[in-house]
Tab-separated table of C-alpha atoms in Angstrom:
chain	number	residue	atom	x	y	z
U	5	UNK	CA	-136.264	72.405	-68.968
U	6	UNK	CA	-133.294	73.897	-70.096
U	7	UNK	CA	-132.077	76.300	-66.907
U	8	UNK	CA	-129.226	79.107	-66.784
U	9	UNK	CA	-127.020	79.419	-63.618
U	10	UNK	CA	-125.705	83.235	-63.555
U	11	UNK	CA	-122.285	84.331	-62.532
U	12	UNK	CA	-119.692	86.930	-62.357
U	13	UNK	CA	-117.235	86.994	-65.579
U	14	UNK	CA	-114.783	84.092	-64.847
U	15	UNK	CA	-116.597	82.326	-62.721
U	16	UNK	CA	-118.013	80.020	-65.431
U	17	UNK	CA	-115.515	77.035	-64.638
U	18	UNK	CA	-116.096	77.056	-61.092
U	19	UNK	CA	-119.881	77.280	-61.443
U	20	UNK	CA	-119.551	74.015	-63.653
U	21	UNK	CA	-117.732	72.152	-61.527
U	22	UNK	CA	-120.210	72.755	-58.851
U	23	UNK	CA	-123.354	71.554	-60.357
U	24	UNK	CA	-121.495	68.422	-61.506
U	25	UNK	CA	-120.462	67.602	-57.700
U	26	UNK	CA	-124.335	67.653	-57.432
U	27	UNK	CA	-125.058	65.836	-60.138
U	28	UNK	CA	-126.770	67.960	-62.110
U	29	UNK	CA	-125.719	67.621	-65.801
U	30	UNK	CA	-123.844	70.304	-67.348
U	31	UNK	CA	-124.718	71.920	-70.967
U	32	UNK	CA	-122.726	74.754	-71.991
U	33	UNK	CA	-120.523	77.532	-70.291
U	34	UNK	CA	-121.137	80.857	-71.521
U	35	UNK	CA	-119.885	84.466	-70.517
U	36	UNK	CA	-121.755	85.039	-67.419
U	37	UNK	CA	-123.442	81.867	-67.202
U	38	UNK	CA	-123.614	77.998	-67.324
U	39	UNK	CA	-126.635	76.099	-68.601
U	40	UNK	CA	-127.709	72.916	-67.637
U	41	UNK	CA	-131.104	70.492	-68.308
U	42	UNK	CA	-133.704	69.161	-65.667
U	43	UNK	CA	-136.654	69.564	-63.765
U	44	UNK	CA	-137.674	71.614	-60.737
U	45	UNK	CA	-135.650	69.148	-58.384
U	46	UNK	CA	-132.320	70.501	-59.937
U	47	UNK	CA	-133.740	73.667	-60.190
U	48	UNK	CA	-134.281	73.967	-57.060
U	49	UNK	CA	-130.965	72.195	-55.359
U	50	UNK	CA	-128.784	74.956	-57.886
U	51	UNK	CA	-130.637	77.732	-55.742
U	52	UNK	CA	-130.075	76.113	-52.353
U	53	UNK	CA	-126.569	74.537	-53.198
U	54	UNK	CA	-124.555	76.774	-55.269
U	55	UNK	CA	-122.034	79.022	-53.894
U	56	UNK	CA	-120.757	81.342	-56.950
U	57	UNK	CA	-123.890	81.805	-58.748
U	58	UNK	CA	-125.915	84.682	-59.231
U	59	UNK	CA	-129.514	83.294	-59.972
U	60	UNK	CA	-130.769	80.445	-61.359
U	61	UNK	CA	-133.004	80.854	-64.743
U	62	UNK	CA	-135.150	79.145	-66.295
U	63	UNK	CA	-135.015	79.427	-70.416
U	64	UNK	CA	-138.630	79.883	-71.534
U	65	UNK	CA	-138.298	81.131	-75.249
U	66	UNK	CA	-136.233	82.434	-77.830
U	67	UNK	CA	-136.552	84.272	-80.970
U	68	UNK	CA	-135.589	86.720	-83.689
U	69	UNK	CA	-135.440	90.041	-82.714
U	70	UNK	CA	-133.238	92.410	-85.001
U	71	UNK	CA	-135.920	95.051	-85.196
U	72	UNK	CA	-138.855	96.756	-82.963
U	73	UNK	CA	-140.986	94.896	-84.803
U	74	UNK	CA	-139.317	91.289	-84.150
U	75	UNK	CA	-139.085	92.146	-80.450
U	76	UNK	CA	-142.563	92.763	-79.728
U	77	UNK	CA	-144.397	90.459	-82.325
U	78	UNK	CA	-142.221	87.295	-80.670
U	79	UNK	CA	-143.118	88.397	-76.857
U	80	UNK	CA	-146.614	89.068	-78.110
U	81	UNK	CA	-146.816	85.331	-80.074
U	82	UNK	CA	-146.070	83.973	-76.157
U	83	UNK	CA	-149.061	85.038	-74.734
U	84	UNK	CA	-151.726	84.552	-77.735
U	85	UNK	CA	-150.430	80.837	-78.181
U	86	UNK	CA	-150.251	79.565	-75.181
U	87	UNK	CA	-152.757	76.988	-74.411
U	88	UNK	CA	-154.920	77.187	-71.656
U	89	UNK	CA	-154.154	75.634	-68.929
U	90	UNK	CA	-155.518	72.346	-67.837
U	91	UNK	CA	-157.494	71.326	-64.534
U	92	UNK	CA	-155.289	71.093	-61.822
U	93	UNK	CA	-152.437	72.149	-63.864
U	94	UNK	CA	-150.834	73.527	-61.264
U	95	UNK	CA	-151.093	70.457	-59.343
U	96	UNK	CA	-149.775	68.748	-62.090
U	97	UNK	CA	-146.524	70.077	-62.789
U	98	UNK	CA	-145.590	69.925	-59.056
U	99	UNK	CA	-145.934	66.417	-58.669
U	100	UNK	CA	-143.935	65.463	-62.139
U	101	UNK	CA	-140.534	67.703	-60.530
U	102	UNK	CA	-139.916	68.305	-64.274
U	103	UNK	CA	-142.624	70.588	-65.882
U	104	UNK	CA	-142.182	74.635	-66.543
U	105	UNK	CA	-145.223	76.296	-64.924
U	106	UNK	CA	-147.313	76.603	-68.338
U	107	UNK	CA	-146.606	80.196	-70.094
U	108	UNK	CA	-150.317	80.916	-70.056
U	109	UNK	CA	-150.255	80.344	-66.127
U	110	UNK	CA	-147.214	82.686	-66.026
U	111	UNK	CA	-148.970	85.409	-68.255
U	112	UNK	CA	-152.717	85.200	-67.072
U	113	UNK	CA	-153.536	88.636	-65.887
U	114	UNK	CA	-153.842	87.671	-61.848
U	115	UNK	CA	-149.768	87.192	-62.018
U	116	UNK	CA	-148.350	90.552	-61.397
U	117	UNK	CA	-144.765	90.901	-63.489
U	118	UNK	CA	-141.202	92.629	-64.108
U	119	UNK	CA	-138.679	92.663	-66.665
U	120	UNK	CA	-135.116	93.923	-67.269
U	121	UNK	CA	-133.366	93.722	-70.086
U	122	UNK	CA	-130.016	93.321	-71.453
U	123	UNK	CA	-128.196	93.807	-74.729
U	124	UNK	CA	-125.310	92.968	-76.388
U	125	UNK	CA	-124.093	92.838	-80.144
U	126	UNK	CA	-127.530	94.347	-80.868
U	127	UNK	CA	-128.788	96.591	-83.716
U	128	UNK	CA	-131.429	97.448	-80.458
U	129	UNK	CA	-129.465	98.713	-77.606
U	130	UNK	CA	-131.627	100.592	-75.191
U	131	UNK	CA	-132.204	97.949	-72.804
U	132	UNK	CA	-135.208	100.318	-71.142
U	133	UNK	CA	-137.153	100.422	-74.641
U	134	UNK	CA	-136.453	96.964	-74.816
U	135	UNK	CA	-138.171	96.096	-71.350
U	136	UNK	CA	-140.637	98.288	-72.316
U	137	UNK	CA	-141.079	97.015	-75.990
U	138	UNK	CA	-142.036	93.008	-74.580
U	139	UNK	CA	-144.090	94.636	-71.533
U	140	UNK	CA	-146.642	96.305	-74.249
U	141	UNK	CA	-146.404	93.229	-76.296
U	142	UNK	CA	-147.687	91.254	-73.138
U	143	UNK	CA	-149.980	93.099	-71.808
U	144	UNK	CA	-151.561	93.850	-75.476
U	145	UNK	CA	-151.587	90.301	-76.053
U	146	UNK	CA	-153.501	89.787	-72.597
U	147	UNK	CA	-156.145	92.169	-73.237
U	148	UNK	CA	-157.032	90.641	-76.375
U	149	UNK	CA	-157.158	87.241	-75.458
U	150	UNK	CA	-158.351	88.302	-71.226
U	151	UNK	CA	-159.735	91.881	-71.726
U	152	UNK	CA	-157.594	92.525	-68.789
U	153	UNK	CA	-153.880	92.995	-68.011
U	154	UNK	CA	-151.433	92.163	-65.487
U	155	UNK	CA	-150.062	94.899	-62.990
U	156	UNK	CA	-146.302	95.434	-62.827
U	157	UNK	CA	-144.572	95.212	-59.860
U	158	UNK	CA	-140.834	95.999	-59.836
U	159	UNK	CA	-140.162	95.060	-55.930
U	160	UNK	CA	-141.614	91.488	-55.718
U	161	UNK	CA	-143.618	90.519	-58.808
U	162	UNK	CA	-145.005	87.293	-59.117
U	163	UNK	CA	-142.981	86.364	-62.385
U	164	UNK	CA	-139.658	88.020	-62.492
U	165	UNK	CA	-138.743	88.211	-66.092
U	166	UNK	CA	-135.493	88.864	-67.763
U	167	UNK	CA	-134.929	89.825	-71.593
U	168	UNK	CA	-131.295	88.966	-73.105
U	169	UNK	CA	-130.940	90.225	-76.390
U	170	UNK	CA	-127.679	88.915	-77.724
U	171	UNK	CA	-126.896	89.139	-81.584
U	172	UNK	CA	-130.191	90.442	-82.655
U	173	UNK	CA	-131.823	87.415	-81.070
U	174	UNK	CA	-134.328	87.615	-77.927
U	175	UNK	CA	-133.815	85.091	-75.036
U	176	UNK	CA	-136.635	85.568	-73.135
U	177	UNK	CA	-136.200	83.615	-69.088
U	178	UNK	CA	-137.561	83.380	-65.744
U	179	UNK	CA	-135.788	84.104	-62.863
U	180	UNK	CA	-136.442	81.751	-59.930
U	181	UNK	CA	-134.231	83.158	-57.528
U	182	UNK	CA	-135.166	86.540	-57.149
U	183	UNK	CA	-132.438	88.573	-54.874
U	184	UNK	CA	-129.266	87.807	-56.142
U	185	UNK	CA	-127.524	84.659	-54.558
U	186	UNK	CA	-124.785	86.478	-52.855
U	187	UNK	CA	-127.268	88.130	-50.448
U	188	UNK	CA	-127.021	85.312	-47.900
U	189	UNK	CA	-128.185	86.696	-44.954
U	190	UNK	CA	-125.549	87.270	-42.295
U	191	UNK	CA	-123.748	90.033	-43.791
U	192	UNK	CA	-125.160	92.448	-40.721
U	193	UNK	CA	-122.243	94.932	-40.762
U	194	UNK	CA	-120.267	96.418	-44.282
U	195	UNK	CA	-116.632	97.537	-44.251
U	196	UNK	CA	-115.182	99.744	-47.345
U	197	UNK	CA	-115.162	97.632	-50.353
U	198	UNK	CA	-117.299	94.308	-49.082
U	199	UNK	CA	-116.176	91.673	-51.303
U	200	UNK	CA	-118.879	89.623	-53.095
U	201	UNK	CA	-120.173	86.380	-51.265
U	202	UNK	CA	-120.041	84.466	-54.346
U	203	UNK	CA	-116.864	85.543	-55.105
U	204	UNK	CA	-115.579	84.668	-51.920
U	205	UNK	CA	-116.881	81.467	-52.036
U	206	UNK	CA	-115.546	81.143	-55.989
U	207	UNK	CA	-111.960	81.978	-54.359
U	208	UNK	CA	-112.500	78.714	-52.242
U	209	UNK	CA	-113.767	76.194	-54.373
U	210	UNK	CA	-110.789	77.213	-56.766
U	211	UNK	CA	-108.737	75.929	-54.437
U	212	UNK	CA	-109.904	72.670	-54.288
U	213	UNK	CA	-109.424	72.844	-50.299
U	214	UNK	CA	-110.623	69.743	-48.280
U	215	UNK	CA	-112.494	71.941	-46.056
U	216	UNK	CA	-110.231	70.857	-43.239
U	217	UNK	CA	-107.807	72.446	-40.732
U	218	UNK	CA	-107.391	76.068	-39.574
U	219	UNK	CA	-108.479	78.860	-41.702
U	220	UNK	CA	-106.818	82.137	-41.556
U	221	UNK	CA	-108.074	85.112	-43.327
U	222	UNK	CA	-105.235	87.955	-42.270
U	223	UNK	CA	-107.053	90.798	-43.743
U	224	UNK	CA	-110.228	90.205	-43.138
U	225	UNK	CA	-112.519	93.258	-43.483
U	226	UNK	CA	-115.879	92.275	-42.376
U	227	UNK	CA	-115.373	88.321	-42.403
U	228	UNK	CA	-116.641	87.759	-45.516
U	229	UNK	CA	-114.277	84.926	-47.049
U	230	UNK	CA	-114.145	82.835	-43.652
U	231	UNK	CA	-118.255	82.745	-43.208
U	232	UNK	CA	-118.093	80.961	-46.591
U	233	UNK	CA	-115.149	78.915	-45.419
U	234	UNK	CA	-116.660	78.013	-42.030
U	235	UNK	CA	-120.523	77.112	-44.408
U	236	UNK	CA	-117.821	74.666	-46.513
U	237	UNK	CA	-116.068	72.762	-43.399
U	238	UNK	CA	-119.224	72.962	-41.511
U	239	UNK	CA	-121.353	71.516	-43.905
U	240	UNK	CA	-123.876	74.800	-44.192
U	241	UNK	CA	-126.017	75.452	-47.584
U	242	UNK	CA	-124.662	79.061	-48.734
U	243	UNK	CA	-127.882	80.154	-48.855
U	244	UNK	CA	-129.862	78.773	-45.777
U	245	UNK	CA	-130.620	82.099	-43.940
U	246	UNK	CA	-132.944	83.797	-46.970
U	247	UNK	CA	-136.389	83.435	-46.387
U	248	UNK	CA	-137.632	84.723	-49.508
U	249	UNK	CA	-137.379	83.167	-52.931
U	250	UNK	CA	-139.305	83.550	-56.391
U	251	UNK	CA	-140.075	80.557	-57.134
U	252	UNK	CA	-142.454	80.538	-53.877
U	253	UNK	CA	-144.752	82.497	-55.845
U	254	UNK	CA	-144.607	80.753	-59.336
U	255	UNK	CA	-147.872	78.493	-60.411
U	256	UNK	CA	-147.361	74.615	-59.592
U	257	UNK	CA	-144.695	75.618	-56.734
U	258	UNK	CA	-144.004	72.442	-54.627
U	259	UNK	CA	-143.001	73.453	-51.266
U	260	UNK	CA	-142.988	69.724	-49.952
U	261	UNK	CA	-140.296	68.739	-52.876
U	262	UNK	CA	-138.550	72.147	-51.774
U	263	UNK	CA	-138.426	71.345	-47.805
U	264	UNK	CA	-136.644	67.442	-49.064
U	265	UNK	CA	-134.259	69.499	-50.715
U	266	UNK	CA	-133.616	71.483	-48.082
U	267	UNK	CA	-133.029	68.461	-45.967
U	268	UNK	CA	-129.889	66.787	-47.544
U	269	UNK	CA	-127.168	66.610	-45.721
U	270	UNK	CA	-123.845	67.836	-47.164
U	271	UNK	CA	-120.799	66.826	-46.360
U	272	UNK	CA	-119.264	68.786	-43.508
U	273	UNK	CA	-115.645	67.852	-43.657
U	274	UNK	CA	-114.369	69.880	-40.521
U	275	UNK	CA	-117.397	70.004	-37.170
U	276	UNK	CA	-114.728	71.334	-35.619
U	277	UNK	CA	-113.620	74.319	-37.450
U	278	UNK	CA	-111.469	76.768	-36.430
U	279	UNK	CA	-111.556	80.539	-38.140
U	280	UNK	CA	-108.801	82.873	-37.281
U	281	UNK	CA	-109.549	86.505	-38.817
U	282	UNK	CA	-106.765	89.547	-38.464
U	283	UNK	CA	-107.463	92.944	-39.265
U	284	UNK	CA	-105.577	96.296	-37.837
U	285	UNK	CA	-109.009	98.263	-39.046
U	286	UNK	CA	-111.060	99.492	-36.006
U	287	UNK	CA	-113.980	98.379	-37.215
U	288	UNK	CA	-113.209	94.936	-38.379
U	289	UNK	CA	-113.737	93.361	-35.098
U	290	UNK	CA	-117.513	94.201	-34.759
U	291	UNK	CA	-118.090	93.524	-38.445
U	292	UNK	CA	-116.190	90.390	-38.601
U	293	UNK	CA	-117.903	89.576	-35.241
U	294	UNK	CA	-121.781	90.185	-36.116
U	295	UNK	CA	-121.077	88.869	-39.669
U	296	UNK	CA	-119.881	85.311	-38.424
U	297	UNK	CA	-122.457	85.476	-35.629
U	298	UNK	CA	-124.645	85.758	-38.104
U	299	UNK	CA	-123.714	83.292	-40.243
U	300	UNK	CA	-124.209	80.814	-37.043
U	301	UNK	CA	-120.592	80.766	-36.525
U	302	UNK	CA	-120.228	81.442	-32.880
U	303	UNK	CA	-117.458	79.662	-31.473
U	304	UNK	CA	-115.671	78.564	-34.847
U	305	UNK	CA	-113.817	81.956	-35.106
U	306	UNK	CA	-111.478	84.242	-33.093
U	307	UNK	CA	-110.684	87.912	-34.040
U	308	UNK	CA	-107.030	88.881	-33.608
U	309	UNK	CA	-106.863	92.767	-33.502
U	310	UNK	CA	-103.123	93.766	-35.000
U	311	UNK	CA	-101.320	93.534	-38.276
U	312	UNK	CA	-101.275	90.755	-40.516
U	313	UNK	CA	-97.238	90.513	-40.582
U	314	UNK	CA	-97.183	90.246	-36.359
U	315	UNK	CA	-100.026	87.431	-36.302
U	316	UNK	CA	-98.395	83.755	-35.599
U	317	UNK	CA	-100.790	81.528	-37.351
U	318	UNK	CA	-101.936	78.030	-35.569
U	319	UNK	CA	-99.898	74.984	-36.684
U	320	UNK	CA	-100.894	73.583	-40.188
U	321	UNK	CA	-102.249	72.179	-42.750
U	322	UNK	CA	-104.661	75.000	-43.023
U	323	UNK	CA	-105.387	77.253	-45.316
U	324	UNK	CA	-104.868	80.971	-45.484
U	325	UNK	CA	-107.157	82.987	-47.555
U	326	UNK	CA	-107.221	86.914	-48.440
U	327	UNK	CA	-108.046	89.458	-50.321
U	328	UNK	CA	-105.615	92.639	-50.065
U	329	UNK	CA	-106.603	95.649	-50.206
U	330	UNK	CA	-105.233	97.884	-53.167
U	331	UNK	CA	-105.582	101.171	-54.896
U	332	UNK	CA	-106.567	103.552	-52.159
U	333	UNK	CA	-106.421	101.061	-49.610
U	334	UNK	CA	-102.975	100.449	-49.664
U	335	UNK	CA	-100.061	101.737	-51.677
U	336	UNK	CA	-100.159	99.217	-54.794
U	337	UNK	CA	-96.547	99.079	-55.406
U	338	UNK	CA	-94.158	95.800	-56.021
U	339	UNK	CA	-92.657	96.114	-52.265
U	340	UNK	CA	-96.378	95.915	-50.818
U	341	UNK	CA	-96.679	92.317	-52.931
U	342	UNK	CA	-93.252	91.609	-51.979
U	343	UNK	CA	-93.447	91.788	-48.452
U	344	UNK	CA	-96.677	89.571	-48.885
U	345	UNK	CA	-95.547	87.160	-50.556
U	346	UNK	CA	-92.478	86.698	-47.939
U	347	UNK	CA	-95.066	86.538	-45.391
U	348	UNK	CA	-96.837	83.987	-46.838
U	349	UNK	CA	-93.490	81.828	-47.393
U	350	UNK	CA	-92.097	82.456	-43.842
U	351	UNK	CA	-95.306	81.741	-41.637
U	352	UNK	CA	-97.456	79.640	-43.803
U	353	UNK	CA	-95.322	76.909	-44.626
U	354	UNK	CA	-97.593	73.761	-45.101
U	355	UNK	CA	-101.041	75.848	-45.798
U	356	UNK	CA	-102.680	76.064	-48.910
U	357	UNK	CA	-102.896	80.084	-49.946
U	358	UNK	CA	-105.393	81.745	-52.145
U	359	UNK	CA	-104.815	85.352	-53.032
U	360	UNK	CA	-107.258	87.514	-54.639
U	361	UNK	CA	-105.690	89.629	-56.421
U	362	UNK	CA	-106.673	93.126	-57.632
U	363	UNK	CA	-104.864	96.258	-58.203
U	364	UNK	CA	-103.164	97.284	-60.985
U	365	UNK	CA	-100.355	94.435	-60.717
U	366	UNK	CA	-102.771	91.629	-60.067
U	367	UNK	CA	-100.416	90.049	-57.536
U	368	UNK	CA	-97.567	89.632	-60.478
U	369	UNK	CA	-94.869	90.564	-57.581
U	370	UNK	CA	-95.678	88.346	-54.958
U	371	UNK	CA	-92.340	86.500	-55.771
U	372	UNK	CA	-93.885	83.060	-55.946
U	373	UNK	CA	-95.644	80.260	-58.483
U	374	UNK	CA	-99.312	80.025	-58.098
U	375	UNK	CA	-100.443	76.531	-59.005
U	376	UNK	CA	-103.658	77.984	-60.019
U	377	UNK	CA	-104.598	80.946	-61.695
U	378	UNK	CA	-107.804	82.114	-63.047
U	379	UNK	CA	-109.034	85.590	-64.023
U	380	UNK	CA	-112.347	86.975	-62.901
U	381	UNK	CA	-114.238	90.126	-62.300
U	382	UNK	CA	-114.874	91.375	-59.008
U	383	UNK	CA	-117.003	94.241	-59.430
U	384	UNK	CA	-116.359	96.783	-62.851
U	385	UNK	CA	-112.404	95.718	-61.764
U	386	UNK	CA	-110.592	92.663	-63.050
U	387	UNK	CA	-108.695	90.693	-61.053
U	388	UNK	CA	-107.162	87.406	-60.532
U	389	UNK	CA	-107.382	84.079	-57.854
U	390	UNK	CA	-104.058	83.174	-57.436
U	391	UNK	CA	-104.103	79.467	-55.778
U	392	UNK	CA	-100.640	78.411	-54.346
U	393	UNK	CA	-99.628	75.051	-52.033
U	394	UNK	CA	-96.476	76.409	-49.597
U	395	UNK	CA	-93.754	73.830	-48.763
């Protein structure tokens, strides 16, 4: 099968480099998204394993579509070709690891479905008609080959479909993630301006850290970037805490090959990890607190209440780790990134430092080299991961 791994502009490269340290071939990286080939065993290891991807798709047709027309005769040509499915087909393509479910077990009427739709470089550009255009060419299709339909169900449908329309040609896939992968589970409490989980975790992996030594996050808002840190040293899948996945509910869905995956170990470079998060913000403690609590973090971290610029960090190697805040957060001016960057000079000597970098100046006057740096998009706002080693 030929499978999509979502993520946020930018974070192509990283995404990449993670399915290759899992050994999961790599195809093609593509705005927003990295596609690779195999069965249902790499499917499912990309949903449990990867850190900075959105959802994991599976590719299930493409064709034509530069007109109404195009759009709904291809959709409709899915359902009234499909061949039936076999005996025990279900059976069948759990054992093998490698088959799709077959489309006419994903589009007989007792599946209840969704669809969204996007668009881009497109003569059709309503992505609402569009959803709507393949839904009635579907459902048409079904009652004509069924004489019934399915129902649609936009909270938790059975098959979770999504329509890309890029250059007047119709991708159509299947999501088998469901909620997005950065809802992991532990984020119980939300400061102003919570910063993605993936992209946390996409700041850390840039780094190449070892996942060993101190951690210290000296802004840290609600904890976000050290519960991915402390699931890296410790050995944690990112997302072990959801309960709730789509491809639970897909025909042929192997819960036994699902439960091995969930078994493998992964390498936990630091048991004894220690998290050091600073934040002047009132309520920074309890979010920072419940978040890494959540995360099953309890006695890996320590909350310093104070300034970042008073806080004496532990001895390193180590790594520090933040993500300032900017516009209204903080006066975005060259003296703010100034002062920064002497901080990081003065009392992080020996630590690795990754900066995420937002604002207007993108961290341009911290007053030092990054060794890496890579654009991305955090949110509607661009900004940059500045990676630097500090001697």
């Amino acid at each position: 099968m030929r499978w999509v791994a979502t993520c946020a502009r930018g974070l192509e490269e990283i995404v990449a480099s993670e399915l290759a340290s899992i050994a999961i071939p790599v195809g093609s990286q593509e705005t927003g998204g990295v596609t690779f080939q195999g069965g249902w065993q790499e499917g499912l290891r990309a949903n449990w394993r990867l850190r900075a991807a959105n959802r994991i798709l599976i590719e299930l047709a493409t064709w034509p579509a530069a007109t109404d027309e195009e759009l709904y005769r291809g959709a409709r040509m899915l359902v009234e070709r499909a061949s039936p499915p076999p005996p025990f087909a279900s059976e069948a393509a759990s054992n093998s690891g490698s088959s799709a479910p077959p489309l006419s077990e994903l589009f007989f009427p007792s599946q209840t479905f969704a669809i969204q739709a996007t668009s881009t470089a497109s003569r059709i550009r309503d992505t609402r008609w569009i959803a709507m255009k393949v839904k009635d060419a579907i459902v048409d299709a079904q009652r004509e080959r069924w004489g019934k339909r399915s129902d649609i169900d936009r909270d938790l449908p059975d098959v979770a479909l999504r329509l890309r329309l890029l250059r007047d040609r119709a991708t159509l896939l299947l999501d088998t993630s469901g909620e997005p992968l950065d809802r992991r589970g532990y984020r119980a409490i939300s400061t102003a301006a919570p910063l993605r989980e993936t992209l946390a975790a996409a700041c850390l992996l840039a780094s190449d850290w070892n996942g060993r030594g101190p951690v210290v996050d000296p802004m840290c808002g609600s904890g976000t970037l050290l519960a991915e840190a402390g699931a890296i040293a410790l050995g944690l899948a990112p997302n072990r805490l959801r309960t709730l996945w789509a491809f639970e509910r897909l025909p042929g869905f192997d819960a036994t090959l699902f439960e091995s995956i969930r078994n493998e170990p992964l390498p936990a470079p630091d048991p004894a990890a220690r998290l050091f998060g600073v934040d002047r913000a009132g309520e920074a403690e309890v979010a920072t607190t419940r978040n890494l609590e959540a995360a099953g973090l309890q006695g890996h971290f320590r909350f310093i209440s104070g300034d970042a610029f008073d806080f004496d960090p532990p001895p390193g190697p180590g790594l520090l780790i933040v993500n300032p805040p900017h516009g209204h957060r903080l006066l975005d001016s060259p003296s703010e990134w100034s002062r920064l960057g002497d901080l990081l000079k003065q009392k992080y000597s020996g630590f690795k430092a990754v900066v995420l970098a937002g604002g207007a100046s993108r961290g341009k006057f911290l007053g030092l080299k990054p060794k890496r740096r890579l654009p991305v998009w955090n949110g509607p706002s661009e900004a940059r991961i500045l990676v630097f080693d500090l001697w």
